[in-house]
mmCIF file with all atom_site columns, C-alpha atoms in Angstrom:
data_model
loop_
_atom_site.group_PDB
_atom_site.id
_atom_site.type_symbol
_atom_site.label_atom_id
_atom_site.label_alt_id
_atom_site.label_comp_id
_atom_site.label_asym_id
_atom_site.label_entity_id
_atom_site.label_seq_id
_atom_site.pdbx_PDB_ins_code
_atom_site.Cartn_x
_atom_site.Cartn_y
_atom_site.Cartn_z
_atom_site.occupancy
_atom_site.B_iso_or_equiv
_atom_site.pdbx_formal_charge
_atom_site.auth_seq_id
_atom_site.auth_comp_id
_atom_site.auth_asym_id
_atom_site.auth_atom_id
_atom_site.pdbx_PDB_model_num
ATOM 1   C CA . UNK A 1 1   ? 18.149 -61.405 127.139 1.00 0.00 ? 1   UNK A CA 1
ATOM 2   C CA . UNK A 1 2   ? 16.413 -63.219 129.954 1.00 0.00 ? 2   UNK A CA 1
ATOM 3   C CA . UNK A 1 3   ? 18.361 -65.067 132.638 1.00 0.00 ? 3   UNK A CA 1
ATOM 4   C CA . UNK A 1 4   ? 17.190 -67.124 135.568 1.00 0.00 ? 4   UNK A CA 1
ATOM 5   C CA . UNK A 1 5   ? 19.146 -67.586 138.777 1.00 0.00 ? 5   UNK A CA 1
ATOM 6   C CA . UNK A 1 6   ? 18.497 -70.296 141.304 1.00 0.00 ? 6   UNK A CA 1
ATOM 7   C CA . UNK A 1 7   ? 20.249 -70.984 144.603 1.00 0.00 ? 7   UNK A CA 1
ATOM 8   C CA . UNK A 1 8   ? 21.624 -72.766 146.477 1.00 0.00 ? 8   UNK A CA 1
ATOM 9   C CA . UNK A 1 9   ? 22.848 -75.278 143.904 1.00 0.00 ? 9   UNK A CA 1
ATOM 10  C CA . UNK A 1 10  ? 23.290 -78.100 146.399 1.00 0.00 ? 10  UNK A CA 1
ATOM 11  C CA . UNK A 1 11  ? 22.225 -78.625 149.971 1.00 0.00 ? 11  UNK A CA 1
ATOM 12  C CA . UNK A 1 12  ? 22.077 -81.419 152.495 1.00 0.00 ? 12  UNK A CA 1
ATOM 13  C CA . UNK A 1 13  ? 19.525 -80.990 155.262 1.00 0.00 ? 13  UNK A CA 1
ATOM 14  C CA . UNK A 1 14  ? 18.436 -83.127 158.220 1.00 0.00 ? 14  UNK A CA 1
ATOM 15  C CA . UNK A 1 15  ? 14.865 -84.355 158.515 1.00 0.00 ? 15  UNK A CA 1
ATOM 16  C CA . UNK A 1 16  ? 12.730 -81.780 160.286 1.00 0.00 ? 16  UNK A CA 1
ATOM 17  C CA . UNK A 1 17  ? 14.847 -78.791 159.317 1.00 0.00 ? 17  UNK A CA 1
ATOM 18  C CA . UNK A 1 18  ? 13.464 -75.815 157.333 1.00 0.00 ? 18  UNK A CA 1
ATOM 19  C CA . UNK A 1 19  ? 14.086 -75.128 153.667 1.00 0.00 ? 19  UNK A CA 1
ATOM 20  C CA . UNK A 1 20  ? 14.288 -72.043 151.520 1.00 0.00 ? 20  UNK A CA 1
ATOM 21  C CA . UNK A 1 21  ? 15.112 -72.122 147.809 1.00 0.00 ? 21  UNK A CA 1
ATOM 22  C CA . UNK A 1 22  ? 15.190 -68.891 145.862 1.00 0.00 ? 22  UNK A CA 1
ATOM 23  C CA . UNK A 1 23  ? 14.766 -68.078 142.197 1.00 0.00 ? 23  UNK A CA 1
ATOM 24  C CA . UNK A 1 24  ? 15.045 -64.741 140.404 1.00 0.00 ? 24  UNK A CA 1
ATOM 25  C CA . UNK A 1 25  ? 14.546 -63.814 136.778 1.00 0.00 ? 25  UNK A CA 1
ATOM 26  C CA . UNK A 1 26  ? 16.164 -60.954 134.885 1.00 0.00 ? 26  UNK A CA 1
ATOM 27  C CA . UNK A 1 27  ? 15.292 -59.360 131.573 1.00 0.00 ? 27  UNK A CA 1
ATOM 28  C CA . UNK A 1 28  ? 11.538 -59.828 131.608 1.00 0.00 ? 28  UNK A CA 1
ATOM 29  C CA . UNK A 1 29  ? 8.580  -58.436 133.468 1.00 0.00 ? 29  UNK A CA 1
ATOM 30  C CA . UNK A 1 30  ? 5.518  -60.208 134.862 1.00 0.00 ? 30  UNK A CA 1
ATOM 31  C CA . UNK A 1 31  ? 6.706  -63.690 133.931 1.00 0.00 ? 31  UNK A CA 1
ATOM 32  C CA . UNK A 1 32  ? 4.900  -66.867 134.883 1.00 0.00 ? 32  UNK A CA 1
ATOM 33  C CA . UNK A 1 33  ? 7.101  -68.660 137.431 1.00 0.00 ? 33  UNK A CA 1
ATOM 34  C CA . UNK A 1 34  ? 7.202  -72.364 138.251 1.00 0.00 ? 34  UNK A CA 1
ATOM 35  C CA . UNK A 1 35  ? 8.693  -74.820 140.735 1.00 0.00 ? 35  UNK A CA 1
ATOM 36  C CA . UNK A 1 36  ? 9.144  -78.385 139.535 1.00 0.00 ? 36  UNK A CA 1
ATOM 37  C CA . UNK A 1 37  ? 10.662 -81.309 141.393 1.00 0.00 ? 37  UNK A CA 1
ATOM 38  C CA . UNK A 1 38  ? 12.421 -84.275 139.838 1.00 0.00 ? 38  UNK A CA 1
ATOM 39  C CA . UNK A 1 39  ? 13.011 -87.397 141.916 1.00 0.00 ? 39  UNK A CA 1
ATOM 40  C CA . UNK A 1 40  ? 15.979 -89.560 140.917 1.00 0.00 ? 40  UNK A CA 1
ATOM 41  C CA . UNK A 1 41  ? 15.381 -91.127 137.492 1.00 0.00 ? 41  UNK A CA 1
ATOM 42  C CA . UNK A 1 42  ? 11.921 -89.642 137.194 1.00 0.00 ? 42  UNK A CA 1
ATOM 43  C CA . UNK A 1 43  ? 10.099 -86.950 135.237 1.00 0.00 ? 43  UNK A CA 1
ATOM 44  C CA . UNK A 1 44  ? 9.243  -83.423 136.310 1.00 0.00 ? 44  UNK A CA 1
ATOM 45  C CA . UNK A 1 45  ? 6.460  -82.935 138.822 1.00 0.00 ? 45  UNK A CA 1
ATOM 46  C CA . UNK A 1 46  ? 4.910  -79.462 138.952 1.00 0.00 ? 46  UNK A CA 1
ATOM 47  C CA . UNK A 1 47  ? 4.738  -78.217 142.545 1.00 0.00 ? 47  UNK A CA 1
ATOM 48  C CA . UNK A 1 48  ? 3.655  -74.564 142.291 1.00 0.00 ? 48  UNK A CA 1
ATOM 49  C CA . UNK A 1 49  ? 3.225  -71.866 139.715 1.00 0.00 ? 49  UNK A CA 1
ATOM 50  C CA . UNK A 1 50  ? 2.524  -68.171 139.851 1.00 0.00 ? 50  UNK A CA 1
ATOM 51  C CA . UNK A 1 51  ? 1.064  -65.813 137.268 1.00 0.00 ? 51  UNK A CA 1
ATOM 52  C CA . UNK A 1 52  ? 1.700  -62.667 139.348 1.00 0.00 ? 52  UNK A CA 1
ATOM 53  C CA . UNK A 1 53  ? 2.854  -61.211 142.657 1.00 0.00 ? 53  UNK A CA 1
ATOM 54  C CA . UNK A 1 54  ? 1.167  -62.968 145.550 1.00 0.00 ? 54  UNK A CA 1
ATOM 55  C CA . UNK A 1 55  ? -0.664 -65.403 143.237 1.00 0.00 ? 55  UNK A CA 1
ATOM 56  C CA . UNK A 1 56  ? 0.288  -69.018 143.937 1.00 0.00 ? 56  UNK A CA 1
ATOM 57  C CA . UNK A 1 57  ? -1.289 -72.166 142.510 1.00 0.00 ? 57  UNK A CA 1
ATOM 58  C CA . UNK A 1 58  ? -0.478 -75.419 144.267 1.00 0.00 ? 58  UNK A CA 1
ATOM 59  C CA . UNK A 1 59  ? -0.482 -78.589 142.231 1.00 0.00 ? 59  UNK A CA 1
ATOM 60  C CA . UNK A 1 60  ? 0.346  -81.267 144.787 1.00 0.00 ? 60  UNK A CA 1
ATOM 61  C CA . UNK A 1 61  ? -0.594 -81.381 148.479 1.00 0.00 ? 61  UNK A CA 1
ATOM 62  C CA . UNK A 1 62  ? 2.570  -81.591 150.540 1.00 0.00 ? 62  UNK A CA 1
ATOM 63  C CA . UNK A 1 63  ? 4.577  -79.891 153.263 1.00 0.00 ? 63  UNK A CA 1
ATOM 64  C CA . UNK A 1 64  ? 6.054  -77.333 150.860 1.00 0.00 ? 64  UNK A CA 1
ATOM 65  C CA . UNK A 1 65  ? 4.899  -73.786 150.210 1.00 0.00 ? 65  UNK A CA 1
ATOM 66  C CA . UNK A 1 66  ? 5.767  -71.094 147.706 1.00 0.00 ? 66  UNK A CA 1
ATOM 67  C CA . UNK A 1 67  ? 5.724  -67.320 147.735 1.00 0.00 ? 67  UNK A CA 1
ATOM 68  C CA . UNK A 1 68  ? 6.217  -64.569 145.187 1.00 0.00 ? 68  UNK A CA 1
ATOM 69  C CA . UNK A 1 69  ? 7.084  -61.420 147.112 1.00 0.00 ? 69  UNK A CA 1
ATOM 70  C CA . UNK A 1 70  ? 8.311  -59.535 144.020 1.00 0.00 ? 70  UNK A CA 1
ATOM 71  C CA . UNK A 1 71  ? 7.555  -59.713 140.307 1.00 0.00 ? 71  UNK A CA 1
ATOM 72  C CA . UNK A 1 72  ? 10.702 -61.638 139.430 1.00 0.00 ? 72  UNK A CA 1
ATOM 73  C CA . UNK A 1 73  ? 11.303 -63.563 142.659 1.00 0.00 ? 73  UNK A CA 1
ATOM 74  C CA . UNK A 1 74  ? 9.917  -66.977 143.526 1.00 0.00 ? 74  UNK A CA 1
ATOM 75  C CA . UNK A 1 75  ? 10.673 -68.790 146.792 1.00 0.00 ? 75  UNK A CA 1
ATOM 76  C CA . UNK A 1 76  ? 10.058 -72.411 147.763 1.00 0.00 ? 76  UNK A CA 1
ATOM 77  C CA . UNK A 1 77  ? 9.913  -73.173 151.473 1.00 0.00 ? 77  UNK A CA 1
ATOM 78  C CA . UNK A 1 78  ? 9.279  -75.850 154.018 1.00 0.00 ? 78  UNK A CA 1
ATOM 79  C CA . UNK A 1 79  ? 9.009  -75.622 157.790 1.00 0.00 ? 79  UNK A CA 1
ATOM 80  C CA . UNK A 1 80  ? 9.991  -79.272 158.361 1.00 0.00 ? 80  UNK A CA 1
ATOM 81  C CA . UNK A 1 81  ? 11.635 -81.396 155.686 1.00 0.00 ? 81  UNK A CA 1
ATOM 82  C CA . UNK A 1 82  ? 10.769 -85.055 155.109 1.00 0.00 ? 82  UNK A CA 1
ATOM 83  C CA . UNK A 1 83  ? 12.989 -87.727 153.598 1.00 0.00 ? 83  UNK A CA 1
ATOM 84  C CA . UNK A 1 84  ? 10.642 -87.782 150.603 1.00 0.00 ? 84  UNK A CA 1
ATOM 85  C CA . UNK A 1 85  ? 11.453 -84.125 149.896 1.00 0.00 ? 85  UNK A CA 1
ATOM 86  C CA . UNK A 1 86  ? 14.836 -85.135 148.485 1.00 0.00 ? 86  UNK A CA 1
ATOM 87  C CA . UNK A 1 87  ? 15.173 -84.358 144.803 1.00 0.00 ? 87  UNK A CA 1
ATOM 88  C CA . UNK A 1 88  ? 16.227 -81.940 142.116 1.00 0.00 ? 88  UNK A CA 1
ATOM 89  C CA . UNK A 1 89  ? 14.239 -78.713 142.344 1.00 0.00 ? 89  UNK A CA 1
ATOM 90  C CA . UNK A 1 90  ? 13.893 -76.667 139.207 1.00 0.00 ? 90  UNK A CA 1
ATOM 91  C CA . UNK A 1 91  ? 12.647 -73.123 138.886 1.00 0.00 ? 91  UNK A CA 1
ATOM 92  C CA . UNK A 1 92  ? 11.398 -72.005 135.490 1.00 0.00 ? 92  UNK A CA 1
ATOM 93  C CA . UNK A 1 93  ? 9.956  -68.904 133.931 1.00 0.00 ? 93  UNK A CA 1
ATOM 94  C CA . UNK A 1 94  ? 7.482  -68.999 131.099 1.00 0.00 ? 94  UNK A CA 1
ATOM 95  C CA . UNK A 1 95  ? 6.167  -66.637 128.489 1.00 0.00 ? 95  UNK A CA 1
ATOM 96  C CA . UNK A 1 96  ? 2.834  -68.440 128.331 1.00 0.00 ? 96  UNK A CA 1
ATOM 97  C CA . UNK A 1 97  ? 0.813  -65.203 128.328 1.00 0.00 ? 97  UNK A CA 1
ATOM 98  C CA . UNK A 1 98  ? 2.523  -64.210 125.062 1.00 0.00 ? 98  UNK A CA 1
ATOM 99  C CA . UNK A 1 99  ? 1.421  -67.448 123.435 1.00 0.00 ? 99  UNK A CA 1
ATOM 100 C CA . UNK A 1 100 ? 4.791  -69.043 122.864 1.00 0.00 ? 100 UNK A CA 1
ATOM 101 C CA . UNK A 1 101 ? 4.384  -71.126 126.000 1.00 0.00 ? 101 UNK A CA 1
ATOM 102 C CA . UNK A 1 102 ? 8.050  -71.951 126.322 1.00 0.00 ? 102 UNK A CA 1
ATOM 103 C CA . UNK A 1 103 ? 9.516  -72.682 129.749 1.00 0.00 ? 103 UNK A CA 1
ATOM 104 C CA . UNK A 1 104 ? 13.149 -71.862 130.497 1.00 0.00 ? 104 UNK A CA 1
ATOM 105 C CA . UNK A 1 105 ? 14.730 -73.579 133.487 1.00 0.00 ? 105 UNK A CA 1
ATOM 106 C CA . UNK A 1 106 ? 17.287 -72.498 136.023 1.00 0.00 ? 106 UNK A CA 1
ATOM 107 C CA . UNK A 1 107 ? 20.293 -74.660 136.822 1.00 0.00 ? 107 UNK A CA 1
ATOM 108 C CA . UNK A 1 108 ? 18.440 -76.431 139.632 1.00 0.00 ? 108 UNK A CA 1
ATOM 109 C CA . UNK A 1 109 ? 18.910 -77.053 143.344 1.00 0.00 ? 109 UNK A CA 1
ATOM 110 C CA . UNK A 1 110 ? 19.769 -80.570 144.438 1.00 0.00 ? 110 UNK A CA 1
ATOM 111 C CA . UNK A 1 111 ? 18.361 -81.311 147.892 1.00 0.00 ? 111 UNK A CA 1
ATOM 112 C CA . UNK A 1 112 ? 19.299 -84.335 149.973 1.00 0.00 ? 112 UNK A CA 1
ATOM 113 C CA . UNK A 1 113 ? 17.363 -84.880 153.185 1.00 0.00 ? 113 UNK A CA 1
ATOM 114 C CA . UNK A 1 114 ? 19.069 -87.215 155.659 1.00 0.00 ? 114 UNK A CA 1
ATOM 115 C CA . UNK B 2 1   ? -4.224 -92.545 132.520 1.00 0.00 ? 1   UNK B CA 1
ATOM 116 C CA . UNK B 2 2   ? -1.270 -90.192 132.849 1.00 0.00 ? 2   UNK B CA 1
ATOM 117 C CA . UNK B 2 3   ? -1.592 -86.809 131.169 1.00 0.00 ? 3   UNK B CA 1
ATOM 118 C CA . UNK B 2 4   ? 1.629  -87.287 129.210 1.00 0.00 ? 4   UNK B CA 1
ATOM 119 C CA . UNK B 2 5   ? 3.176  -90.707 128.628 1.00 0.00 ? 5   UNK B CA 1
ATOM 120 C CA . UNK B 2 6   ? 6.558  -91.717 127.305 1.00 0.00 ? 6   UNK B CA 1
ATOM 121 C CA . UNK B 2 7   ? 8.429  -94.987 127.177 1.00 0.00 ? 7   UNK B CA 1
ATOM 122 C CA . UNK B 2 8   ? 11.087 -94.600 129.865 1.00 0.00 ? 8   UNK B CA 1
ATOM 123 C CA . UNK B 2 9   ? 13.586 -96.671 127.874 1.00 0.00 ? 9   UNK B CA 1
ATOM 124 C CA . UNK B 2 10  ? 16.479 -96.963 127.848 1.00 0.00 ? 10  UNK B CA 1
ATOM 125 C CA . UNK B 2 11  ? 16.565 -96.631 124.083 1.00 0.00 ? 11  UNK B CA 1
ATOM 126 C CA . UNK B 2 12  ? 19.854 -97.627 122.520 1.00 0.00 ? 12  UNK B CA 1
ATOM 127 C CA . UNK B 2 13  ? 20.681 -96.473 118.973 1.00 0.00 ? 13  UNK B CA 1
ATOM 128 C CA . UNK B 2 14  ? 23.920 -96.870 116.986 1.00 0.00 ? 14  UNK B CA 1
ATOM 129 C CA . UNK B 2 15  ? 25.800 -93.753 115.984 1.00 0.00 ? 15  UNK B CA 1
ATOM 130 C CA . UNK B 2 16  ? 24.620 -92.365 112.653 1.00 0.00 ? 16  UNK B CA 1
ATOM 131 C CA . UNK B 2 17  ? 21.183 -94.001 112.852 1.00 0.00 ? 17  UNK B CA 1
ATOM 132 C CA . UNK B 2 18  ? 17.792 -92.359 113.394 1.00 0.00 ? 18  UNK B CA 1
ATOM 133 C CA . UNK B 2 19  ? 16.510 -92.198 116.956 1.00 0.00 ? 19  UNK B CA 1
ATOM 134 C CA . UNK B 2 20  ? 12.723 -92.130 117.304 1.00 0.00 ? 20  UNK B CA 1
ATOM 135 C CA . UNK B 2 21  ? 11.096 -90.922 120.514 1.00 0.00 ? 21  UNK B CA 1
ATOM 136 C CA . UNK B 2 22  ? 7.370  -91.052 121.139 1.00 0.00 ? 22  UNK B CA 1
ATOM 137 C CA . UNK B 2 23  ? 4.872  -89.358 123.419 1.00 0.00 ? 23  UNK B CA 1
ATOM 138 C CA . UNK B 2 24  ? 1.104  -89.546 123.888 1.00 0.00 ? 24  UNK B CA 1
ATOM 139 C CA . UNK B 2 25  ? -1.147 -87.150 125.769 1.00 0.00 ? 25  UNK B CA 1
ATOM 140 C CA . UNK B 2 26  ? -4.628 -87.363 127.203 1.00 0.00 ? 26  UNK B CA 1
ATOM 141 C CA . UNK B 2 27  ? -6.113 -83.855 126.804 1.00 0.00 ? 27  UNK B CA 1
ATOM 142 C CA . UNK B 2 28  ? -7.441 -83.655 123.250 1.00 0.00 ? 28  UNK B CA 1
ATOM 143 C CA . UNK B 2 29  ? -7.597 -79.864 123.502 1.00 0.00 ? 29  UNK B CA 1
ATOM 144 C CA . UNK B 2 30  ? -3.885 -79.466 124.241 1.00 0.00 ? 30  UNK B CA 1
ATOM 145 C CA . UNK B 2 31  ? -2.370 -76.600 122.319 1.00 0.00 ? 31  UNK B CA 1
ATOM 146 C CA . UNK B 2 32  ? 1.407  -76.655 122.516 1.00 0.00 ? 32  UNK B CA 1
ATOM 147 C CA . UNK B 2 33  ? 3.963  -79.427 122.511 1.00 0.00 ? 33  UNK B CA 1
ATOM 148 C CA . UNK B 2 34  ? 7.640  -79.426 123.397 1.00 0.00 ? 34  UNK B CA 1
ATOM 149 C CA . UNK B 2 35  ? 10.687 -81.630 123.512 1.00 0.00 ? 35  UNK B CA 1
ATOM 150 C CA . UNK B 2 36  ? 13.331 -80.939 126.132 1.00 0.00 ? 36  UNK B CA 1
ATOM 151 C CA . UNK B 2 37  ? 16.733 -82.581 126.429 1.00 0.00 ? 37  UNK B CA 1
ATOM 152 C CA . UNK B 2 38  ? 18.235 -83.198 129.847 1.00 0.00 ? 38  UNK B CA 1
ATOM 153 C CA . UNK B 2 39  ? 21.801 -84.305 130.380 1.00 0.00 ? 39  UNK B CA 1
ATOM 154 C CA . UNK B 2 40  ? 22.552 -86.181 133.577 1.00 0.00 ? 40  UNK B CA 1
ATOM 155 C CA . UNK B 2 41  ? 22.675 -83.814 136.545 1.00 0.00 ? 41  UNK B CA 1
ATOM 156 C CA . UNK B 2 42  ? 21.640 -80.800 134.472 1.00 0.00 ? 42  UNK B CA 1
ATOM 157 C CA . UNK B 2 43  ? 18.406 -78.905 133.949 1.00 0.00 ? 43  UNK B CA 1
ATOM 158 C CA . UNK B 2 44  ? 16.207 -79.471 130.875 1.00 0.00 ? 44  UNK B CA 1
ATOM 159 C CA . UNK B 2 45  ? 16.795 -77.383 127.767 1.00 0.00 ? 45  UNK B CA 1
ATOM 160 C CA . UNK B 2 46  ? 14.287 -76.805 124.988 1.00 0.00 ? 46  UNK B CA 1
ATOM 161 C CA . UNK B 2 47  ? 15.150 -78.373 121.647 1.00 0.00 ? 47  UNK B CA 1
ATOM 162 C CA . UNK B 2 48  ? 11.856 -78.308 119.724 1.00 0.00 ? 48  UNK B CA 1
ATOM 163 C CA . UNK B 2 49  ? 8.389  -76.825 119.930 1.00 0.00 ? 49  UNK B CA 1
ATOM 164 C CA . UNK B 2 50  ? 5.433  -77.661 117.694 1.00 0.00 ? 50  UNK B CA 1
ATOM 165 C CA . UNK B 2 51  ? 1.954  -76.159 117.647 1.00 0.00 ? 51  UNK B CA 1
ATOM 166 C CA . UNK B 2 52  ? 0.170  -77.544 114.570 1.00 0.00 ? 52  UNK B CA 1
ATOM 167 C CA . UNK B 2 53  ? -0.262 -80.916 112.913 1.00 0.00 ? 53  UNK B CA 1
ATOM 168 C CA . UNK B 2 54  ? 2.533  -82.178 110.710 1.00 0.00 ? 54  UNK B CA 1
ATOM 169 C CA . UNK B 2 55  ? 6.303  -82.073 110.783 1.00 0.00 ? 55  UNK B CA 1
ATOM 170 C CA . UNK B 2 56  ? 8.680  -79.380 111.950 1.00 0.00 ? 56  UNK B CA 1
ATOM 171 C CA . UNK B 2 57  ? 12.352 -79.678 111.152 1.00 0.00 ? 57  UNK B CA 1
ATOM 172 C CA . UNK B 2 58  ? 15.317 -77.991 112.827 1.00 0.00 ? 58  UNK B CA 1
ATOM 173 C CA . UNK B 2 59  ? 18.696 -79.305 111.772 1.00 0.00 ? 59  UNK B CA 1
ATOM 174 C CA . UNK B 2 60  ? 18.949 -82.990 112.667 1.00 0.00 ? 60  UNK B CA 1
ATOM 175 C CA . UNK B 2 61  ? 15.739 -82.828 114.711 1.00 0.00 ? 61  UNK B CA 1
ATOM 176 C CA . UNK B 2 62  ? 12.186 -83.323 113.413 1.00 0.00 ? 62  UNK B CA 1
ATOM 177 C CA . UNK B 2 63  ? 9.105  -83.038 115.600 1.00 0.00 ? 63  UNK B CA 1
ATOM 178 C CA . UNK B 2 64  ? 5.894  -84.656 114.397 1.00 0.00 ? 64  UNK B CA 1
ATOM 179 C CA . UNK B 2 65  ? 2.425  -83.891 115.750 1.00 0.00 ? 65  UNK B CA 1
ATOM 180 C CA . UNK B 2 66  ? -0.811 -85.780 115.156 1.00 0.00 ? 66  UNK B CA 1
ATOM 181 C CA . UNK B 2 67  ? -3.584 -84.203 117.211 1.00 0.00 ? 67  UNK B CA 1
ATOM 182 C CA . UNK B 2 68  ? -6.205 -86.716 116.045 1.00 0.00 ? 68  UNK B CA 1
ATOM 183 C CA . UNK B 2 69  ? -4.126 -89.549 117.493 1.00 0.00 ? 69  UNK B CA 1
ATOM 184 C CA . UNK B 2 70  ? -2.890 -87.402 120.420 1.00 0.00 ? 70  UNK B CA 1
ATOM 185 C CA . UNK B 2 71  ? 0.644  -88.311 119.536 1.00 0.00 ? 71  UNK B CA 1
ATOM 186 C CA . UNK B 2 72  ? 3.864  -86.339 119.252 1.00 0.00 ? 72  UNK B CA 1
ATOM 187 C CA . UNK B 2 73  ? 7.260  -87.687 118.285 1.00 0.00 ? 73  UNK B CA 1
ATOM 188 C CA . UNK B 2 74  ? 10.857 -86.574 117.904 1.00 0.00 ? 74  UNK B CA 1
ATOM 189 C CA . UNK B 2 75  ? 13.229 -87.925 115.287 1.00 0.00 ? 75  UNK B CA 1
ATOM 190 C CA . UNK B 2 76  ? 16.963 -87.401 115.580 1.00 0.00 ? 76  UNK B CA 1
ATOM 191 C CA . UNK B 2 77  ? 18.831 -88.058 112.351 1.00 0.00 ? 77  UNK B CA 1
ATOM 192 C CA . UNK B 2 78  ? 22.517 -88.946 112.155 1.00 0.00 ? 78  UNK B CA 1
ATOM 193 C CA . UNK B 2 79  ? 22.571 -89.621 115.906 1.00 0.00 ? 79  UNK B CA 1
ATOM 194 C CA . UNK B 2 80  ? 25.727 -88.573 117.715 1.00 0.00 ? 80  UNK B CA 1
ATOM 195 C CA . UNK B 2 81  ? 27.096 -89.729 121.090 1.00 0.00 ? 81  UNK B CA 1
ATOM 196 C CA . UNK B 2 82  ? 26.429 -86.174 122.319 1.00 0.00 ? 82  UNK B CA 1
ATOM 197 C CA . UNK B 2 83  ? 22.707 -86.850 121.788 1.00 0.00 ? 83  UNK B CA 1
ATOM 198 C CA . UNK B 2 84  ? 22.804 -89.335 124.677 1.00 0.00 ? 84  UNK B CA 1
ATOM 199 C CA . UNK B 2 85  ? 20.464 -87.810 127.261 1.00 0.00 ? 85  UNK B CA 1
ATOM 200 C CA . UNK B 2 86  ? 16.957 -88.038 128.651 1.00 0.00 ? 86  UNK B CA 1
ATOM 201 C CA . UNK B 2 87  ? 14.319 -86.524 126.379 1.00 0.00 ? 87  UNK B CA 1
ATOM 202 C CA . UNK B 2 88  ? 11.258 -85.040 128.031 1.00 0.00 ? 88  UNK B CA 1
ATOM 203 C CA . UNK B 2 89  ? 7.965  -84.480 126.238 1.00 0.00 ? 89  UNK B CA 1
ATOM 204 C CA . UNK B 2 90  ? 5.886  -81.564 127.546 1.00 0.00 ? 90  UNK B CA 1
ATOM 205 C CA . UNK B 2 91  ? 2.329  -80.521 126.746 1.00 0.00 ? 91  UNK B CA 1
ATOM 206 C CA . UNK B 2 92  ? 0.310  -77.405 127.528 1.00 0.00 ? 92  UNK B CA 1
ATOM 207 C CA . UNK B 2 93  ? -3.227 -78.607 128.348 1.00 0.00 ? 93  UNK B CA 1
ATOM 208 C CA . UNK B 2 94  ? -6.192 -76.602 127.079 1.00 0.00 ? 94  UNK B CA 1
ATOM 209 C CA . UNK B 2 95  ? -6.553 -73.314 128.954 1.00 0.00 ? 95  UNK B CA 1
ATOM 210 C CA . UNK B 2 96  ? -3.697 -74.104 131.340 1.00 0.00 ? 96  UNK B CA 1
ATOM 211 C CA . UNK B 2 97  ? -0.890 -71.781 132.413 1.00 0.00 ? 97  UNK B CA 1
ATOM 212 C CA . UNK B 2 98  ? 1.531  -74.660 132.855 1.00 0.00 ? 98  UNK B CA 1
ATOM 213 C CA . UNK B 2 99  ? 3.319  -77.467 131.059 1.00 0.00 ? 99  UNK B CA 1
ATOM 214 C CA . UNK B 2 100 ? 2.853  -81.109 131.988 1.00 0.00 ? 100 UNK B CA 1
ATOM 215 C CA . UNK B 2 101 ? 5.870  -83.340 131.447 1.00 0.00 ? 101 UNK B CA 1
ATOM 216 C CA . UNK B 2 102 ? 6.197  -87.004 130.683 1.00 0.00 ? 102 UNK B CA 1
ATOM 217 C CA . UNK B 2 103 ? 8.575  -89.165 132.662 1.00 0.00 ? 103 UNK B CA 1
ATOM 218 C CA . UNK B 2 104 ? 11.237 -88.930 129.966 1.00 0.00 ? 104 UNK B CA 1
ATOM 219 C CA . UNK B 2 105 ? 12.978 -91.409 127.668 1.00 0.00 ? 105 UNK B CA 1
ATOM 220 C CA . UNK B 2 106 ? 16.632 -92.161 128.290 1.00 0.00 ? 106 UNK B CA 1
ATOM 221 C CA . UNK B 2 107 ? 18.484 -92.335 124.968 1.00 0.00 ? 107 UNK B CA 1
ATOM 222 C CA . UNK B 2 108 ? 21.957 -93.801 124.528 1.00 0.00 ? 108 UNK B CA 1
ATOM 223 C CA . UNK B 2 109 ? 23.859 -93.429 121.254 1.00 0.00 ? 109 UNK B CA 1
ATOM 224 C CA . UNK B 2 110 ? 26.465 -96.141 120.864 1.00 0.00 ? 110 UNK B CA 1
ATOM 225 C CA . UNK B 2 111 ? 29.672 -95.259 118.943 1.00 0.00 ? 111 UNK B CA 1
#
């Protein structure tokens, strides 16, 4: 069965510091991978998605970036965090190419920027 | 107009009653529709998917899709306190490799 790992689970960072969140998927090959962000009390905002190694689609202009160095690894980064980057970051993998279109989420990374 | 719209609530329902959650979407060519449940502080989990017009039932949950009206709903029968959560509607737009989510409806089941 497929599993998705996301870390770190919680982090507190000062404004201007860098960020790296990592996500890996097991039990599937060539998945679609996604980064969503959820601000407190809000819905899910799609940040980036990837349909293959090195292929990144950006949904929202911001100071974040994403990379997919391996088939089942997806990384979210920032060189300098802003207060507005605080939120709950969710990685997901999807079997959209198969037609089922279901997204399965990791446990999330809660980021507080001070 | 937002791509996917939900009433943010909160929606309060007595235990044992039917909870009705609604969602509208803007892309008429959307193909796939989902309901996710999210407990406070946790990640969303899929509870229902629906791909064609009509009703789809799974236990106490029924999803209803009306593509002509661009409307999808979720009914929860015999509501339990454990159903208290935020329910997120998600839609796959035509030709897209992504899901677009609504802002979620917070549901509270009162014992």
